[in-house]
Amino acid sequence: MIHSPCVAKCGLNDEDICMGCYRTIDEIVAWGTGDDGFKADVWVKLAKRKAEQAKGELGESNSISRKKWQEAEARIALNSTE
């Protein structure tokens, strides 16, 4: 079992990347149902995103709105049926 990178400091930048854990909103929503392969791939991406943030390349963060969360849930549901 691969643990979640969540640090409970959620805030999305303009690219919908959480500035707390560096996951995209779609990755956050899909985490609970994702398999270990998916989760391992996400962890690989996090290191790159964290380095980009350290260089100031990811921008500022904003609170995650319910609308954005619901849109991500809909995308994940649609992708899982394809």
mmCIF file with all atom_site columns, C-alpha atoms in Angstrom:
data_model
loop_
_atom_site.group_PDB
_atom_site.id
_atom_site.type_symbol
_atom_site.label_atom_id
_atom_site.label_alt_id
_atom_site.label_comp_id
_atom_site.label_asym_id
_atom_site.label_entity_id
_atom_site.label_seq_id
_atom_site.pdbx_PDB_ins_code
_atom_site.Cartn_x
_atom_site.Cartn_y
_atom_site.Cartn_z
_atom_site.occupancy
_atom_site.B_iso_or_equiv
_atom_site.pdbx_formal_charge
_atom_site.auth_seq_id
_atom_site.auth_comp_id
_atom_site.auth_asym_id
_atom_site.auth_atom_id
_atom_site.pdbx_PDB_model_num
ATOM 1  C CA . MET A 1 1  ? 0.000   0.000  0.000   1.00 0.00 ? 1  MET A CA 1
ATOM 2  C CA . ILE A 1 2  ? 1.369   3.385  -1.022  1.00 0.00 ? 2  ILE A CA 1
ATOM 3  C CA . HIS A 1 3  ? 0.590   6.242  1.361   1.00 0.00 ? 3  HIS A CA 1
ATOM 4  C CA . SER A 1 4  ? -0.964  9.518  0.287   1.00 0.00 ? 4  SER A CA 1
ATOM 5  C CA . PRO A 1 5  ? 1.293   12.555 -0.158  1.00 0.00 ? 5  PRO A CA 1
ATOM 6  C CA . CYS A 1 6  ? -1.406  14.782 1.359   1.00 0.00 ? 6  CYS A CA 1
ATOM 7  C CA . VAL A 1 7  ? -0.088  17.234 3.954   1.00 0.00 ? 7  VAL A CA 1
ATOM 8  C CA . ALA A 1 8  ? -3.495  18.848 4.656   1.00 0.00 ? 8  ALA A CA 1
ATOM 9  C CA . LYS A 1 9  ? -2.456  22.226 3.201   1.00 0.00 ? 9  LYS A CA 1
ATOM 10 C CA . CYS A 1 10 ? -4.611  22.220 0.089   1.00 0.00 ? 10 CYS A CA 1
ATOM 11 C CA . GLY A 1 11 ? -4.500  25.122 -2.314  1.00 0.00 ? 11 GLY A CA 1
ATOM 12 C CA . LEU A 1 12 ? -4.557  24.943 -6.107  1.00 0.00 ? 12 LEU A CA 1
ATOM 13 C CA . ASN A 1 13 ? -2.479  27.081 -8.432  1.00 0.00 ? 13 ASN A CA 1
ATOM 14 C CA . ASP A 1 14 ? -3.693  28.226 -11.857 1.00 0.00 ? 14 ASP A CA 1
ATOM 15 C CA . GLU A 1 15 ? -2.747  24.823 -13.308 1.00 0.00 ? 15 GLU A CA 1
ATOM 16 C CA . ASP A 1 16 ? -4.893  23.013 -10.695 1.00 0.00 ? 16 ASP A CA 1
ATOM 17 C CA . ILE A 1 17 ? -1.853  21.652 -8.857  1.00 0.00 ? 17 ILE A CA 1
ATOM 18 C CA . CYS A 1 18 ? -2.093  21.516 -5.065  1.00 0.00 ? 18 CYS A CA 1
ATOM 19 C CA . MET A 1 19 ? 0.706   23.554 -3.552  1.00 0.00 ? 19 MET A CA 1
ATOM 20 C CA . GLY A 1 20 ? 0.672   21.378 -0.426  1.00 0.00 ? 20 GLY A CA 1
ATOM 21 C CA . CYS A 1 21 ? 1.216   17.921 -1.944  1.00 0.00 ? 21 CYS A CA 1
ATOM 22 C CA . TYR A 1 22 ? 1.936   18.855 -5.603  1.00 0.00 ? 22 TYR A CA 1
ATOM 23 C CA . ARG A 1 23 ? -0.753  16.568 -7.038  1.00 0.00 ? 23 ARG A CA 1
ATOM 24 C CA . THR A 1 24 ? -3.197  17.721 -9.709  1.00 0.00 ? 24 THR A CA 1
ATOM 25 C CA . ILE A 1 25 ? -6.806  17.893 -8.643  1.00 0.00 ? 25 ILE A CA 1
ATOM 26 C CA . ASP A 1 26 ? -7.518  14.849 -10.830 1.00 0.00 ? 26 ASP A CA 1
ATOM 27 C CA . GLU A 1 27 ? -4.748  12.910 -9.069  1.00 0.00 ? 27 GLU A CA 1
ATOM 28 C CA . ILE A 1 28 ? -6.171  13.908 -5.677  1.00 0.00 ? 28 ILE A CA 1
ATOM 29 C CA . VAL A 1 29 ? -9.690  12.808 -6.586  1.00 0.00 ? 29 VAL A CA 1
ATOM 30 C CA . ALA A 1 30 ? -8.500  9.535  -8.173  1.00 0.00 ? 30 ALA A CA 1
ATOM 31 C CA . TRP A 1 31 ? -6.113  8.630  -5.322  1.00 0.00 ? 31 TRP A CA 1
ATOM 32 C CA . GLY A 1 32 ? -8.662  6.661  -3.294  1.00 0.00 ? 32 GLY A CA 1
ATOM 33 C CA . THR A 1 33 ? -9.498  4.338  -6.170  1.00 0.00 ? 33 THR A CA 1
ATOM 34 C CA . GLY A 1 34 ? -6.100  4.303  -7.875  1.00 0.00 ? 34 GLY A CA 1
ATOM 35 C CA . ASP A 1 35 ? -3.947  1.184  -7.891  1.00 0.00 ? 35 ASP A CA 1
ATOM 36 C CA . ASP A 1 36 ? -0.347  1.068  -6.670  1.00 0.00 ? 36 ASP A CA 1
ATOM 37 C CA . GLY A 1 37 ? 0.962   1.656  -10.215 1.00 0.00 ? 37 GLY A CA 1
ATOM 38 C CA . PHE A 1 38 ? -1.039  4.872  -10.494 1.00 0.00 ? 38 PHE A CA 1
ATOM 39 C CA . LYS A 1 39 ? 0.111   6.012  -7.064  1.00 0.00 ? 39 LYS A CA 1
ATOM 40 C CA . ALA A 1 40 ? 3.769   5.235  -7.800  1.00 0.00 ? 40 ALA A CA 1
ATOM 41 C CA . ASP A 1 41 ? 3.547   7.247  -11.040 1.00 0.00 ? 41 ASP A CA 1
ATOM 42 C CA . VAL A 1 42 ? 2.084   10.188 -9.135  1.00 0.00 ? 42 VAL A CA 1
ATOM 43 C CA . TRP A 1 43 ? 4.920   10.073 -6.575  1.00 0.00 ? 43 TRP A CA 1
ATOM 44 C CA . VAL A 1 44 ? 7.459   10.290 -9.436  1.00 0.00 ? 44 VAL A CA 1
ATOM 45 C CA . LYS A 1 45 ? 5.724   13.405 -10.795 1.00 0.00 ? 45 LYS A CA 1
ATOM 46 C CA . LEU A 1 46 ? 5.647   15.050 -7.358  1.00 0.00 ? 46 LEU A CA 1
ATOM 47 C CA . ALA A 1 47 ? 9.427   15.373 -7.131  1.00 0.00 ? 47 ALA A CA 1
ATOM 48 C CA . LYS A 1 48 ? 9.511   17.284 -10.427 1.00 0.00 ? 48 LYS A CA 1
ATOM 49 C CA . ARG A 1 49 ? 6.653   19.554 -9.414  1.00 0.00 ? 49 ARG A CA 1
ATOM 50 C CA . LYS A 1 50 ? 8.218   20.259 -6.035  1.00 0.00 ? 50 LYS A CA 1
ATOM 51 C CA . ALA A 1 51 ? 11.472  21.262 -7.764  1.00 0.00 ? 51 ALA A CA 1
ATOM 52 C CA . GLU A 1 52 ? 9.518   23.529 -10.133 1.00 0.00 ? 52 GLU A CA 1
ATOM 53 C CA . GLN A 1 53 ? 7.832   25.180 -7.153  1.00 0.00 ? 53 GLN A CA 1
ATOM 54 C CA . ALA A 1 54 ? 11.201  25.766 -5.481  1.00 0.00 ? 54 ALA A CA 1
ATOM 55 C CA . LYS A 1 55 ? 12.225  27.672 -8.627  1.00 0.00 ? 55 LYS A CA 1
ATOM 56 C CA . GLY A 1 56 ? 8.989   29.667 -8.526  1.00 0.00 ? 56 GLY A CA 1
ATOM 57 C CA . GLU A 1 57 ? 7.631   28.038 -11.679 1.00 0.00 ? 57 GLU A CA 1
ATOM 58 C CA . LEU A 1 58 ? 4.261   26.833 -10.342 1.00 0.00 ? 58 LEU A CA 1
ATOM 59 C CA . GLY A 1 59 ? 2.737   30.110 -9.217  1.00 0.00 ? 59 GLY A CA 1
ATOM 60 C CA . GLU A 1 60 ? 0.480   30.953 -6.286  1.00 0.00 ? 60 GLU A CA 1
ATOM 61 C CA . SER A 1 61 ? -2.273  28.824 -4.781  1.00 0.00 ? 61 SER A CA 1
ATOM 62 C CA . ASN A 1 62 ? -5.975  29.336 -4.148  1.00 0.00 ? 62 ASN A CA 1
ATOM 63 C CA . SER A 1 63 ? -8.519  27.335 -2.185  1.00 0.00 ? 63 SER A CA 1
ATOM 64 C CA . ILE A 1 64 ? -10.068 24.337 -3.902  1.00 0.00 ? 64 ILE A CA 1
ATOM 65 C CA . SER A 1 65 ? -13.643 25.199 -4.771  1.00 0.00 ? 65 SER A CA 1
ATOM 66 C CA . ARG A 1 66 ? -16.433 22.659 -4.573  1.00 0.00 ? 66 ARG A CA 1
ATOM 67 C CA . LYS A 1 67 ? -17.066 23.256 -8.279  1.00 0.00 ? 67 LYS A CA 1
ATOM 68 C CA . LYS A 1 68 ? -13.475 22.341 -9.204  1.00 0.00 ? 68 LYS A CA 1
ATOM 69 C CA . TRP A 1 69 ? -13.690 19.232 -7.028  1.00 0.00 ? 69 TRP A CA 1
ATOM 70 C CA . GLN A 1 70 ? -16.947 18.146 -8.682  1.00 0.00 ? 70 GLN A CA 1
ATOM 71 C CA . GLU A 1 71 ? -15.520 18.782 -12.158 1.00 0.00 ? 71 GLU A CA 1
ATOM 72 C CA . ALA A 1 72 ? -12.535 16.578 -11.316 1.00 0.00 ? 72 ALA A CA 1
ATOM 73 C CA . GLU A 1 73 ? -14.820 13.844 -9.977  1.00 0.00 ? 73 GLU A CA 1
ATOM 74 C CA . ALA A 1 74 ? -16.771 13.937 -13.246 1.00 0.00 ? 74 ALA A CA 1
ATOM 75 C CA . ARG A 1 75 ? -13.558 13.661 -15.326 1.00 0.00 ? 75 ARG A CA 1
ATOM 76 C CA . ILE A 1 76 ? -12.343 10.710 -13.255 1.00 0.00 ? 76 ILE A CA 1
ATOM 77 C CA . ALA A 1 77 ? -15.720 8.956  -13.535 1.00 0.00 ? 77 ALA A CA 1
ATOM 78 C CA . LEU A 1 78 ? -15.791 9.530  -17.298 1.00 0.00 ? 78 LEU A CA 1
ATOM 79 C CA . ASN A 1 79 ? -12.241 8.236  -17.740 1.00 0.00 ? 79 ASN A CA 1
ATOM 80 C CA . SER A 1 80 ? -12.959 5.116  -15.700 1.00 0.00 ? 80 SER A CA 1
ATOM 81 C CA . THR A 1 81 ? -15.848 4.153  -17.991 1.00 0.00 ? 81 THR A CA 1
ATOM 82 C CA . GLU A 1 82 ? -13.846 4.478  -21.207 1.00 0.00 ? 82 GLU A CA 1
#
